[in-house]
CSV table of C-alpha atoms (C1' of nucleotides) in Angstrom, one decimal:
chain,number,residue,atom,x,y,z
A,18,MET,CA,-239.7,1.2,53.4
A,19,ASN,CA,-236.5,2.2,54.0
A,20,ALA,CA,-234.7,2.7,57.7
A,21,SER,CA,-233.1,5.5,55.8
A,22,GLN,CA,-232.5,8.0,52.7
A,23,PHE,CA,-228.9,6.6,52.2
A,24,SER,CA,-229.2,4.2,49.5
A,25,THR,CA,-228.2,0.1,49.9
A,26,LYS,CA,-224.3,0.4,48.9
A,27,GLN,CA,-224.1,3.7,51.0
A,28,ARG,CA,-225.3,1.8,54.2
A,29,ILE,CA,-223.3,-1.2,54.0
A,30,LEU,CA,-220.3,0.9,53.5
A,31,GLY,CA,-220.9,3.0,56.3
A,32,ALA,CA,-222.3,0.1,58.3
A,33,ALA,CA,-218.6,-2.2,57.1
A,34,GLU,CA,-216.5,1.1,58.5
A,35,VAL,CA,-217.9,1.3,61.8
A,36,LEU,CA,-217.5,-2.4,62.2
A,37,PHE,CA,-214.3,-2.8,60.5
A,38,ALA,CA,-213.2,-0.6,63.1
A,39,ARG,CA,-214.6,-2.5,66.2
A,40,TYR,CA,-213.6,-5.6,65.1
A,41,GLY,CA,-211.0,-5.9,62.2
A,42,PHE,CA,-211.9,-7.2,58.8
A,43,ALA,CA,-212.0,-10.6,59.8
A,44,GLY,CA,-213.9,-10.2,62.9
A,45,ALA,CA,-216.7,-8.2,61.4
A,46,SER,CA,-218.7,-10.4,59.2
A,47,LEU,CA,-220.9,-9.8,56.6
A,48,ARG,CA,-223.7,-10.9,58.9
A,49,GLN,CA,-223.1,-8.3,60.9
A,50,VAL,CA,-222.1,-5.8,58.7
A,51,THR,CA,-225.9,-6.5,56.7
A,52,ALA,CA,-228.1,-6.4,59.7
A,53,ALA,CA,-226.2,-3.2,60.7
A,54,ALA,CA,-226.7,-1.3,57.4
A,55,ASN,CA,-230.4,-2.9,57.5
A,56,VAL,CA,-230.2,-5.0,53.9
A,57,ASN,CA,-230.2,-8.1,53.3
A,58,LEU,CA,-227.1,-10.5,53.3
A,59,ALA,CA,-227.1,-11.2,49.7
A,60,ALA,CA,-226.5,-7.4,49.1
A,61,VAL,CA,-222.8,-7.3,49.7
A,62,ASN,CA,-221.8,-10.2,47.0
A,63,TYR,CA,-224.4,-8.5,44.9
A,64,HIS,CA,-223.2,-4.7,44.8
A,65,PHE,CA,-219.3,-5.2,45.8
A,66,GLY,CA,-219.1,-9.0,44.7
A,67,SER,CA,-217.3,-9.8,47.4
A,68,LYS,CA,-216.3,-9.1,51.2
A,69,GLU,CA,-212.8,-8.4,49.6
A,70,ASN,CA,-214.0,-5.9,47.3
A,71,LEU,CA,-216.1,-3.9,50.1
A,72,ILE,CA,-212.6,-3.2,52.4
A,73,GLU,CA,-211.9,-2.2,49.0
A,74,GLU,CA,-214.2,0.3,48.4
A,75,VAL,CA,-214.3,1.3,52.4
A,76,PHE,CA,-211.0,3.0,51.6
A,77,ARG,CA,-211.8,4.1,47.9
A,78,ARG,CA,-214.3,6.2,49.3
A,79,ARG,CA,-213.2,8.3,52.2
A,80,LEU,CA,-209.0,7.8,50.3
A,81,ASP,CA,-210.4,9.5,46.4
A,82,ASP,CA,-211.5,12.9,48.8
A,83,LEU,CA,-208.7,12.7,51.4
A,84,ASN,CA,-206.1,12.6,48.8
A,85,ALA,CA,-207.4,15.5,46.6
A,86,ARG,CA,-207.4,17.9,49.7
A,87,ARG,CA,-203.5,16.7,50.4
A,88,GLN,CA,-202.8,17.6,46.9
A,89,ALA,CA,-205.1,21.0,46.7
A,90,ALA,CA,-203.3,22.0,50.1
A,91,LEU,CA,-199.9,21.4,49.0
A,92,THR,CA,-200.3,23.6,45.5
A,93,LYS,CA,-201.3,26.4,47.4
A,94,VAL,CA,-198.3,25.6,49.9
A,95,GLU,CA,-195.8,25.6,46.5
A,96,LYS,CA,-197.3,28.5,45.1
A,97,ARG,CA,-196.7,31.0,47.6
A,98,ALA,CA,-193.0,31.9,48.1
A,99,ASP,CA,-193.0,32.2,51.6
A,100,ALA,CA,-194.6,29.4,52.7
A,101,THR,CA,-193.0,27.6,55.9
A,102,LEU,CA,-192.3,23.8,56.7
A,103,GLU,CA,-195.0,24.2,59.0
A,104,ASP,CA,-197.8,24.9,56.6
A,105,ALA,CA,-196.2,22.2,53.8
A,106,LEU,CA,-196.7,19.9,57.3
A,107,ASP,CA,-200.2,21.2,57.7
A,108,ALA,CA,-200.8,20.4,54.2
A,109,PHE,CA,-200.2,17.1,54.8
A,110,ILE,CA,-201.4,16.7,58.2
A,111,ARG,CA,-205.0,19.1,58.0
A,112,PRO,CA,-207.0,16.9,55.5
A,113,ALA,CA,-206.4,13.5,57.9
A,114,LEU,CA,-207.8,15.9,60.7
A,115,GLN,CA,-210.6,17.0,58.9
A,116,LEU,CA,-211.2,13.1,57.6
A,117,SER,CA,-211.1,12.2,61.3
A,118,LEU,CA,-213.4,14.7,62.0
A,119,ASP,CA,-215.8,14.1,59.6
A,120,ARG,CA,-219.2,13.8,60.9
A,121,SER,CA,-220.6,10.3,59.7
A,122,GLY,CA,-217.9,7.9,60.6
A,123,GLY,CA,-214.0,9.7,59.9
A,124,GLY,CA,-213.4,8.5,62.7
A,125,ALA,CA,-213.8,5.2,62.2
A,126,PHE,CA,-212.0,5.3,58.9
A,127,MET,CA,-209.1,6.5,60.9
A,128,ARG,CA,-209.1,3.4,62.8
A,129,VAL,CA,-209.8,1.3,59.9
A,130,LEU,CA,-207.0,2.9,58.3
A,131,ALA,CA,-204.4,2.2,61.1
A,132,ARG,CA,-205.8,-1.5,60.5
A,133,ALA,CA,-204.7,-2.1,57.1
A,134,TYR,CA,-201.1,-0.7,58.1
A,135,ALA,CA,-201.0,-3.5,61.0
A,136,GLU,CA,-203.0,-6.1,58.1
A,137,HIS,CA,-199.4,-6.2,56.6
A,138,ASP,CA,-201.4,-7.2,53.7
A,139,ASP,CA,-199.9,-6.9,50.2
A,140,ARG,CA,-202.5,-6.6,47.8
A,141,LEU,CA,-204.0,-3.9,50.5
A,142,ARG,CA,-200.7,-1.9,50.3
A,143,ARG,CA,-200.6,-2.3,46.8
A,144,PHE,CA,-204.2,-1.2,46.5
A,145,LEU,CA,-203.1,2.0,48.3
A,146,SER,CA,-199.5,2.5,46.4
A,147,ASP,CA,-201.0,2.0,43.4
A,148,ASN,CA,-203.9,4.3,43.9
A,149,TYR,CA,-202.6,7.5,46.1
A,150,GLY,CA,-198.7,7.1,46.2
A,151,HIS,CA,-198.1,9.6,44.0
A,152,VAL,CA,-199.7,12.1,46.2
A,153,LEU,CA,-197.2,11.4,48.8
A,154,ARG,CA,-194.4,11.3,46.5
A,155,GLU,CA,-194.8,15.2,46.1
A,156,PHE,CA,-195.0,16.0,49.6
A,157,VAL,CA,-191.5,14.4,49.2
A,158,VAL,CA,-190.3,16.5,46.3
A,159,VAL,CA,-190.9,19.9,48.5
A,160,PHE,CA,-190.2,18.6,51.7
A,161,HIS,CA,-186.9,18.3,50.0
A,162,HIS,CA,-186.9,21.8,49.4
A,163,MET,CA,-187.8,23.2,52.6
A,164,LEU,CA,-184.6,21.1,54.1
A,165,PRO,CA,-182.1,20.9,51.9
A,166,HIS,CA,-179.9,20.2,54.4
A,167,LEU,CA,-181.1,16.3,54.7
A,168,ASP,CA,-180.3,14.2,51.9
A,169,LYS,CA,-183.1,12.2,50.6
A,170,GLU,CA,-182.7,8.9,52.5
A,171,GLU,CA,-182.8,10.8,55.8
A,172,LEU,CA,-185.7,12.6,54.9
A,173,TYR,CA,-187.6,9.8,53.7
A,174,TRP,CA,-186.8,7.8,57.1
A,175,ARG,CA,-188.5,10.8,58.8
A,176,LEU,CA,-191.1,11.2,57.0
A,177,ASP,CA,-192.2,7.7,57.7
A,178,ILE,CA,-192.0,8.6,61.5
A,179,VAL,CA,-194.4,11.0,60.7
A,180,ALA,CA,-196.8,9.4,58.8
A,181,GLY,CA,-196.4,6.4,61.6
A,182,ALA,CA,-197.2,9.1,64.3
A,183,LEU,CA,-199.8,11.0,62.3
A,184,THR,CA,-202.0,7.5,61.7
A,185,TYR,CA,-201.5,6.6,65.5
A,186,ALA,CA,-202.9,9.9,66.3
A,187,MET,CA,-205.5,9.9,64.6
A,188,ALA,CA,-206.7,6.8,65.4
A,189,ASP,CA,-207.2,8.0,68.5
A,190,PHE,CA,-204.3,4.8,69.6
A,191,GLY,CA,-202.5,7.2,72.5
A,192,VAL,CA,-202.6,7.0,76.5
A,193,ILE,CA,-203.9,10.0,76.7
A,194,LYS,CA,-207.5,10.3,78.4
A,195,ARG,CA,-209.7,12.9,76.8
A,196,LYS,CA,-210.8,14.9,80.0
A,197,GLY,CA,-214.0,15.8,81.2
A,198,GLY,CA,-215.7,17.9,79.0
A,199,THR,CA,-213.4,17.6,75.8
A,200,SER,CA,-215.3,16.3,73.0
A,201,GLU,CA,-213.5,13.2,70.8
A,202,GLN,CA,-212.9,16.8,68.2
A,203,SER,CA,-211.3,18.8,70.3
A,204,HIS,CA,-209.5,16.2,71.4
A,205,ARG,CA,-207.8,15.3,67.8
A,206,GLU,CA,-207.3,18.7,67.0
A,207,ARG,CA,-205.8,19.1,69.6
A,208,ALA,CA,-203.3,16.1,69.0
A,209,ALA,CA,-202.9,17.6,65.5
A,210,GLU,CA,-201.5,20.8,66.6
A,211,HIS,CA,-199.4,19.3,68.9
A,212,LEU,CA,-197.8,17.2,65.9
A,213,VAL,CA,-197.3,20.2,63.9
A,214,ARG,CA,-195.0,21.1,66.1
A,215,PHE,CA,-193.4,18.3,67.0
A,216,ALA,CA,-193.2,17.2,63.6
A,217,ALA,CA,-191.2,20.1,62.5
A,218,ALA,CA,-188.7,20.6,65.4
A,219,GLY,CA,-187.8,16.7,64.2
A,220,LEU,CA,-187.4,17.3,60.4
A,221,ARG,CA,-185.3,20.2,61.4
A,222,ALA,CA,-183.4,18.4,63.3
A,223,PRO,CA,-179.6,18.7,62.2
B,1,MET,CA,-191.0,-38.5,70.2
B,2,ASN,CA,-191.7,-34.8,69.8
B,3,ALA,CA,-190.7,-32.2,66.7
B,4,SER,CA,-188.6,-29.6,68.4
B,5,GLN,CA,-186.8,-29.0,71.8
B,6,PHE,CA,-189.2,-26.8,72.9
B,7,SER,CA,-192.3,-27.7,75.3
B,8,THR,CA,-195.4,-28.2,73.6
B,9,LYS,CA,-196.4,-24.4,75.6
B,10,GLN,CA,-193.6,-22.7,74.1
B,11,ARG,CA,-194.5,-24.5,70.9
B,12,ILE,CA,-197.6,-22.8,70.7
B,13,LEU,CA,-196.7,-19.6,72.0
B,14,GLY,CA,-194.1,-19.2,69.4
B,15,ALA,CA,-196.3,-20.3,66.8
B,16,ALA,CA,-199.2,-18.2,67.8
B,17,GLU,CA,-197.0,-15.2,68.2
B,18,VAL,CA,-196.0,-15.9,63.9
B,19,LEU,CA,-199.4,-16.7,63.0
B,20,PHE,CA,-201.1,-13.6,64.6
B,21,ALA,CA,-198.8,-11.0,63.5
B,22,ARG,CA,-199.5,-12.3,59.9
B,23,TYR,CA,-203.1,-12.8,60.1
B,24,GLY,CA,-204.1,-10.9,63.4
B,25,PHE,CA,-206.0,-12.4,66.3
B,26,ALA,CA,-209.1,-13.3,64.8
B,27,GLY,CA,-207.5,-14.5,61.4
B,28,ALA,CA,-205.2,-16.9,62.5
B,29,SER,CA,-207.4,-19.9,63.7
B,30,LEU,CA,-206.2,-22.4,66.2
B,31,ARG,CA,-206.1,-25.0,63.8
B,32,GLN,CA,-203.4,-22.7,61.5
B,33,VAL,CA,-201.7,-22.2,65.1
B,34,THR,CA,-201.5,-25.7,66.5
B,35,ALA,CA,-200.3,-27.6,63.0
B,36,ALA,CA,-197.6,-25.2,63.2
B,37,ALA,CA,-196.5,-26.0,66.4
B,38,ASN,CA,-197.1,-29.7,65.7
B,39,VAL,CA,-199.7,-30.5,68.3
B,40,ASN,CA,-202.7,-31.0,68.8
B,41,LEU,CA,-205.9,-29.0,68.3
B,42,ALA,CA,-206.7,-29.8,71.9
B,43,ALA,CA,-203.9,-28.9,73.7
B,44,VAL,CA,-205.0,-24.9,73.3
B,45,ASN,CA,-207.9,-25.4,76.0
B,46,TYR,CA,-205.6,-27.8,77.3
B,47,HIS,CA,-203.0,-25.8,78.6
B,48,PHE,CA,-204.4,-22.0,78.0
B,49,GLY,CA,-207.8,-22.6,78.6
B,50,SER,CA,-209.3,-20.4,75.9
B,51,LYS,CA,-207.9,-18.9,72.5
B,52,GLU,CA,-207.9,-15.3,74.7
B,53,ASN,CA,-205.8,-16.9,77.2
B,54,LEU,CA,-203.5,-17.8,74.7
B,55,ILE,CA,-203.4,-14.3,73.2
B,56,GLU,CA,-202.7,-12.3,77.2
B,57,GLU,CA,-200.0,-14.9,77.5
B,58,VAL,CA,-198.6,-14.4,74.1
B,59,PHE,CA,-198.4,-10.7,75.4
B,60,ARG,CA,-196.5,-11.8,78.9
B,61,ARG,CA,-194.1,-13.4,77.7
B,62,ARG,CA,-192.3,-11.0,75.7
B,63,LEU,CA,-193.6,-7.7,77.8
B,64,ASP,CA,-192.6,-9.3,81.1
B,65,ASP,CA,-188.9,-9.0,79.8
B,66,LEU,CA,-189.4,-6.0,77.5
B,67,ASN,CA,-190.3,-4.1,81.0
B,68,ALA,CA,-187.4,-5.3,83.0
B,69,ARG,CA,-185.3,-4.0,80.8
B,70,ARG,CA,-186.3,-1.0,80.2
B,71,GLN,CA,-186.6,-0.3,83.9
B,72,ALA,CA,-183.1,-1.3,84.2
B,73,ALA,CA,-182.1,1.7,81.0
B,74,LEU,CA,-184.0,3.6,83.3
B,75,THR,CA,-182.6,2.9,86.7
B,76,LYS,CA,-178.8,3.3,85.0
B,77,VAL,CA,-179.9,6.8,83.5
B,78,GLU,CA,-181.4,8.1,86.8
B,79,LYS,CA,-178.1,8.0,88.8
B,80,ARG,CA,-175.8,9.6,86.2
B,81,ALA,CA,-175.6,12.9,87.3
B,82,ASP,CA,-174.8,13.9,83.4
B,83,ALA,CA,-177.7,12.0,81.3
B,84,THR,CA,-179.5,13.2,78.1
B,85,LEU,CA,-182.2,13.4,76.5
B,86,GLU,CA,-180.6,11.1,74.1
B,87,ASP,CA,-179.7,8.9,76.7
B,88,ALA,CA,-183.3,8.5,78.6
B,89,LEU,CA,-184.8,8.2,74.8
B,90,ASP,CA,-182.8,5.4,74.3
B,91,ALA,CA,-183.4,3.8,77.9
B,92,PHE,CA,-187.4,3.6,75.6
B,93,ILE,CA,-186.3,3.1,72.5
B,94,ARG,CA,-183.5,0.2,72.8
B,95,PRO,CA,-185.1,-2.3,75.2
B,96,ALA,CA,-188.1,-2.0,72.1
B,97,LEU,CA,-185.2,-2.1,69.3
B,98,GLN,CA,-183.4,-5.3,70.9
B,99,LEU,CA,-186.5,-7.6,71.3
B,100,SER,CA,-187.8,-6.8,67.5
B,101,LEU,CA,-184.1,-7.7,67.1
B,102,ASP,CA,-184.5,-11.7,68.8
B,103,ARG,CA,-183.8,-13.9,66.9
B,104,SER,CA,-187.0,-16.6,67.7
B,105,GLY,CA,-190.0,-14.1,66.8
B,106,GLY,CA,-189.1,-11.0,68.1
B,107,GLY,CA,-190.2,-9.0,64.7
B,108,ALA,CA,-193.0,-10.9,64.5
B,109,PHE,CA,-193.9,-10.2,68.2
B,110,MET,CA,-194.2,-6.6,67.0
B,111,ARG,CA,-196.6,-7.0,64.7
B,112,VAL,CA,-198.4,-8.5,67.4
B,113,LEU,CA,-198.2,-5.7,69.6
B,114,ALA,CA,-199.0,-3.2,66.8
B,115,ARG,CA,-201.9,-5.2,66.0
B,116,ALA,CA,-203.5,-4.9,69.6
B,117,TYR,CA,-203.2,-0.9,69.4
B,118,ALA,CA,-205.0,-0.9,66.2
B,119,GLU,CA,-207.4,-3.7,67.7
B,120,HIS,CA,-208.5,-0.9,70.2
B,121,ASP,CA,-209.4,-3.9,73.2
B,122,ASP,CA,-210.4,-2.9,76.2
B,123,ARG,CA,-210.0,-6.3,77.7
B,124,LEU,CA,-206.7,-6.0,76.2
B,125,ARG,CA,-205.9,-2.5,77.0
B,126,ARG,CA,-206.5,-3.0,80.4
B,127,PHE,CA,-204.4,-5.8,80.2
B,128,LEU,CA,-201.5,-3.8,79.2
B,129,SER,CA,-202.4,-0.9,81.2
B,130,ASP,CA,-202.0,-3.0,84.6
B,131,ASN,CA,-199.6,-5.1,84.1
B,132,TYR,CA,-196.7,-2.5,82.4
B,133,GLY,CA,-197.9,1.0,83.0
B,134,HIS,CA,-195.9,1.7,85.8
B,135,VAL,CA,-192.6,2.0,83.9
B,136,LEU,CA,-194.3,4.1,81.7
B,137,ARG,CA,-195.3,6.6,84.3
B,138,GLU,CA,-192.1,6.2,85.2
B,139,PHE,CA,-189.9,7.1,82.0
B,140,VAL,CA,-192.4,10.6,82.0
B,141,VAL,CA,-191.5,11.3,85.5
B,142,VAL,CA,-187.6,11.6,84.2
B,143,PHE,CA,-188.6,13.3,81.0
B,144,HIS,CA,-190.3,15.9,82.9
B,145,HIS,CA,-187.2,16.5,84.7
B,146,MET,CA,-185.7,17.0,81.4
B,147,LEU,CA,-187.6,19.2,80.1
B,148,PRO,CA,-188.6,21.5,82.9
B,149,HIS,CA,-189.5,24.0,80.2
B,150,LEU,CA,-192.8,21.6,79.4
B,151,ASP,CA,-195.8,21.4,81.2
B,152,LYS,CA,-196.8,17.5,82.3
B,153,GLU,CA,-199.6,17.9,80.0
B,154,GLU,CA,-197.7,18.6,76.5
B,155,LEU,CA,-195.5,16.3,77.8
B,156,TYR,CA,-197.8,13.5,77.8
B,157,TRP,CA,-198.7,14.7,74.3
B,158,ARG,CA,-195.1,14.5,73.0
B,159,LEU,CA,-194.6,11.0,74.6
B,160,ASP,CA,-197.3,10.0,73.4
B,161,ILE,CA,-196.2,10.4,69.5
B,162,VAL,CA,-192.9,8.8,70.3
B,163,ALA,CA,-194.4,5.4,71.7
B,164,GLY,CA,-196.4,5.4,68.0
B,165,ALA,CA,-193.5,6.4,65.9
B,166,LEU,CA,-192.1,3.7,67.9
B,167,THR,CA,-194.3,1.3,67.6
B,168,TYR,CA,-194.9,2.2,64.0
B,169,ALA,CA,-191.4,1.9,63.1
B,170,MET,CA,-190.3,-1.6,64.8
B,171,ALA,CA,-193.5,-3.4,63.5
B,172,ASP,CA,-191.8,-2.4,60.1
B,173,PHE,CA,-194.7,-0.4,58.4
B,174,GLY,CA,-193.1,2.6,56.8
B,175,VAL,CA,-193.2,3.0,53.3
B,176,ILE,CA,-189.6,2.4,52.8
B,177,LYS,CA,-188.4,-0.2,51.5
B,178,ARG,CA,-185.2,-2.1,52.3
B,179,LYS,CA,-182.4,-1.9,50.4
B,180,GLY,CA,-180.9,-4.4,48.6
B,181,GLY,CA,-178.2,-6.2,50.6
B,182,THR,CA,-180.3,-4.4,53.8
B,183,SER,CA,-180.8,-7.4,56.5
B,184,GLU,CA,-184.3,-7.2,58.3
B,185,GLN,CA,-181.8,-6.5,61.6
B,186,SER,CA,-179.7,-3.4,60.1
B,187,HIS,CA,-183.1,-2.1,58.7
B,188,ARG,CA,-184.7,-1.9,62.2
B,189,GLU,CA,-181.3,-0.6,63.5
B,190,ARG,CA,-181.4,2.6,61.7
B,191,ALA,CA,-184.7,3.0,62.1
B,192,ALA,CA,-183.9,3.5,65.5
B,193,GLU,CA,-181.0,5.8,65.6
B,194,HIS,CA,-183.7,7.8,63.2
B,195,LEU,CA,-186.3,7.6,65.7
B,196,VAL,CA,-183.8,9.0,68.6
B,197,ARG,CA,-182.2,12.0,66.4
B,198,PHE,CA,-186.2,13.4,65.6
B,199,ALA,CA,-188.2,12.0,69.0
B,200,ALA,CA,-185.5,14.3,70.7
B,201,ALA,CA,-185.2,17.7,68.5
B,202,GLY,CA,-189.1,17.4,68.5
B,203,LEU,CA,-189.6,16.9,72.7
B,204,ARG,CA,-187.0,19.6,72.8
B,205,ALA,CA,-189.2,22.3,70.2
B,206,PRO,CA,-190.1,25.2,72.4
C,16,DT,C1',-197.7,-55.6,89.2
C,17,DA,C1',-201.6,-52.4,89.7
C,18,DC,C1',-202.6,-47.4,89.9
C,19,DT,C1',-202.6,-42.9,89.3
C,20,DC,C1',-202.3,-38.6,87.4
C,21,DG,C1',-200.9,-34.9,83.6
C,22,DA,C1',-200.4,-35.3,78.8
C,23,DT,C1',-201.8,-36.0,73.8
C,24,DC,C1',-205.2,-38.2,70.4
C,25,DA,C1',-209.1,-38.6,67.3
C,26,DA,C1',-213.8,-37.1,67.1
C,27,DA,C1',-217.3,-34.5,67.4
C,28,DC,C1',-220.3,-30.5,68.9
C,29,DG,C1',-223.2,-26.5,67.5
C,30,DA,C1',-222.2,-22.0,65.8
C,31,DC,C1',-221.0,-18.7,62.5
C,32,DC,C1',-218.8,-17.8,58.4
C,33,DG,C1',-218.7,-16.2,53.2
C,34,DT,C1',-221.1,-16.8,49.1
C,35,DT,C1',-225.0,-18.7,45.8
C,36,DT,C1',-229.2,-19.6,44.0
C,37,DG,C1',-233.9,-18.4,42.2
C,38,DA,C1',-237.9,-16.8,43.5
C,39,DA,C1',-239.9,-12.2,44.2
C,40,DG,C1',-240.8,-7.1,43.8
C,41,DG,C1',-241.2,-2.6,41.4
C,42,DA,C1',-240.4,0.4,38.3
C,43,DT,C1',-240.1,2.0,33.8
C,44,DA,C1',-240.7,1.4,28.5
C,45,DC,C1',-243.1,-0.1,24.7
D,19,DG,C1',-250.9,-5.5,29.6
D,20,DT,C1',-247.0,-7.5,29.7
D,21,DA,C1',-241.7,-7.3,29.5
D,22,DT,C1',-237.2,-5.8,30.8
D,23,DC,C1',-233.9,-4.6,34.0
D,24,DC,C1',-232.4,-4.1,38.3
D,25,DT,C1',-232.6,-4.4,42.8
D,26,DT,C1',-234.3,-7.3,47.1
D,27,DC,C1',-235.4,-11.7,49.6
D,28,DA,C1',-235.2,-15.9,51.9
D,29,DA,C1',-233.1,-20.2,52.3
D,30,DA,C1',-229.3,-23.2,51.5
D,31,DC,C1',-224.8,-24.6,50.2
D,32,DG,C1',-220.3,-26.5,52.1
D,33,DG,C1',-216.8,-24.8,55.5
D,34,DT,C1',-214.2,-23.4,59.1
D,35,DC,C1',-214.2,-21.9,63.8
D,36,DG,C1',-213.4,-22.5,69.3
D,37,DT,C1',-214.3,-25.5,72.1
D,38,DT,C1',-215.2,-30.5,74.7
D,39,DT,C1',-215.7,-34.9,75.6
D,40,DG,C1',-213.6,-39.7,76.4
D,41,DA,C1',-210.3,-42.8,75.2
D,42,DT,C1',-205.0,-43.5,75.8
D,43,DC,C1',-200.6,-43.2,76.1
D,44,DG,C1',-196.6,-43.5,79.6
D,45,DA,C1',-193.5,-42.1,83.1
D,46,DG,C1',-193.3,-41.7,88.5
D,47,DT,C1',-195.2,-44.0,92.4
D,48,DA,C1',-196.2,-47.8,96.3
DNA sequence: TACTCGATCAAACGACCGTTTGAAGGATAC
DNA sequence: GTATCCTTCAAACGGTCGTTTGATCGAGTA
């Protein structure tokens, strides 16, 4: 008799995501994770091999979907002749926003992703770059067409800034307090709108 | 006979800063810290009381100085009648850049600061807000005078984005690879220049 | 010289860590 | 019925963790 409709693997991934977001990769122990997932301690090493592999799977589960959505949105933008800079930015930002709004742990995952940046861990960076770098490169090409006055290096710098601000905003790091009655969802939606306006102006700067 | 000209406390703080930056607060152990500082393990609890207090002292040592520099730069801007938005942004960004360029561990500290954001730890957030919030509030007032077309809420959102991008840039999270022959210092200086241009345009957006 | 007291030391405390082990379920195929 | 294979389980492994203890050092004072 299980406490959930989900498989052992899925329950471990869900619990790990929440606890990694809250306490970090080193700070959350497998005992905490397995207790929260209502599975035996040994299940992590049985299903994933090691804690390190579990961490990678937490990323894979969400990023596969995120990148597919970004890719699809970007392809739509590429096909339209009248697409604006805001459209391309939206193709980059909206999928991340939607993921962060996902009812089951999306918000936690965005915090996990922000932690990965902070970790500066080479193994993790290589994993992310190897598996998801190609989509980012395609975005750069599209932005380059839309902003021909910027040389490639300048463009890289500005997109790097946008990525940083996006991560920061989606992980809810900001100092802006949610007003009473405002849900976490609509707070993030606001953040995305403001970010698109801000980033579009920043990218267009001479 | 000590291995260094610095006091035990200073050596612990320096080593802790570097190791917290590299492995995180939970990931870096007091045994690693005291070994790197060339002091006895018990010295941390003798001088700081606990690991938690040591973490706070790592912040205090740098942030006192950072805030004083920001305050001074902002006061100069306030006194000039012809000060531009770029001047005010510079007052916010340049002190952080200078800190990150500090030869003895400044770069490490910016990564520690970014980790603090990622930690989302309430105790730490309260500590930072209580001790350093007033300077940020003063910046908001100045920006509000310079951008009267933005209502207060819009302005808060945009400054929040700037703070996120700044943290991201100074912690060297970006995907931009340093070119051969470019020092970490001049890489950060470039990042700050780009950030001021980008942020000024973003803030001025209608 | 004797005393004091902050600083440093090696050693140990109990708790928790990631991982491994070997036995026990429990469904499916023969 | 029983053999097979995947999964789950309690228990234990060696190690590392933050913290505490009590001895020892060494400069300053009476």
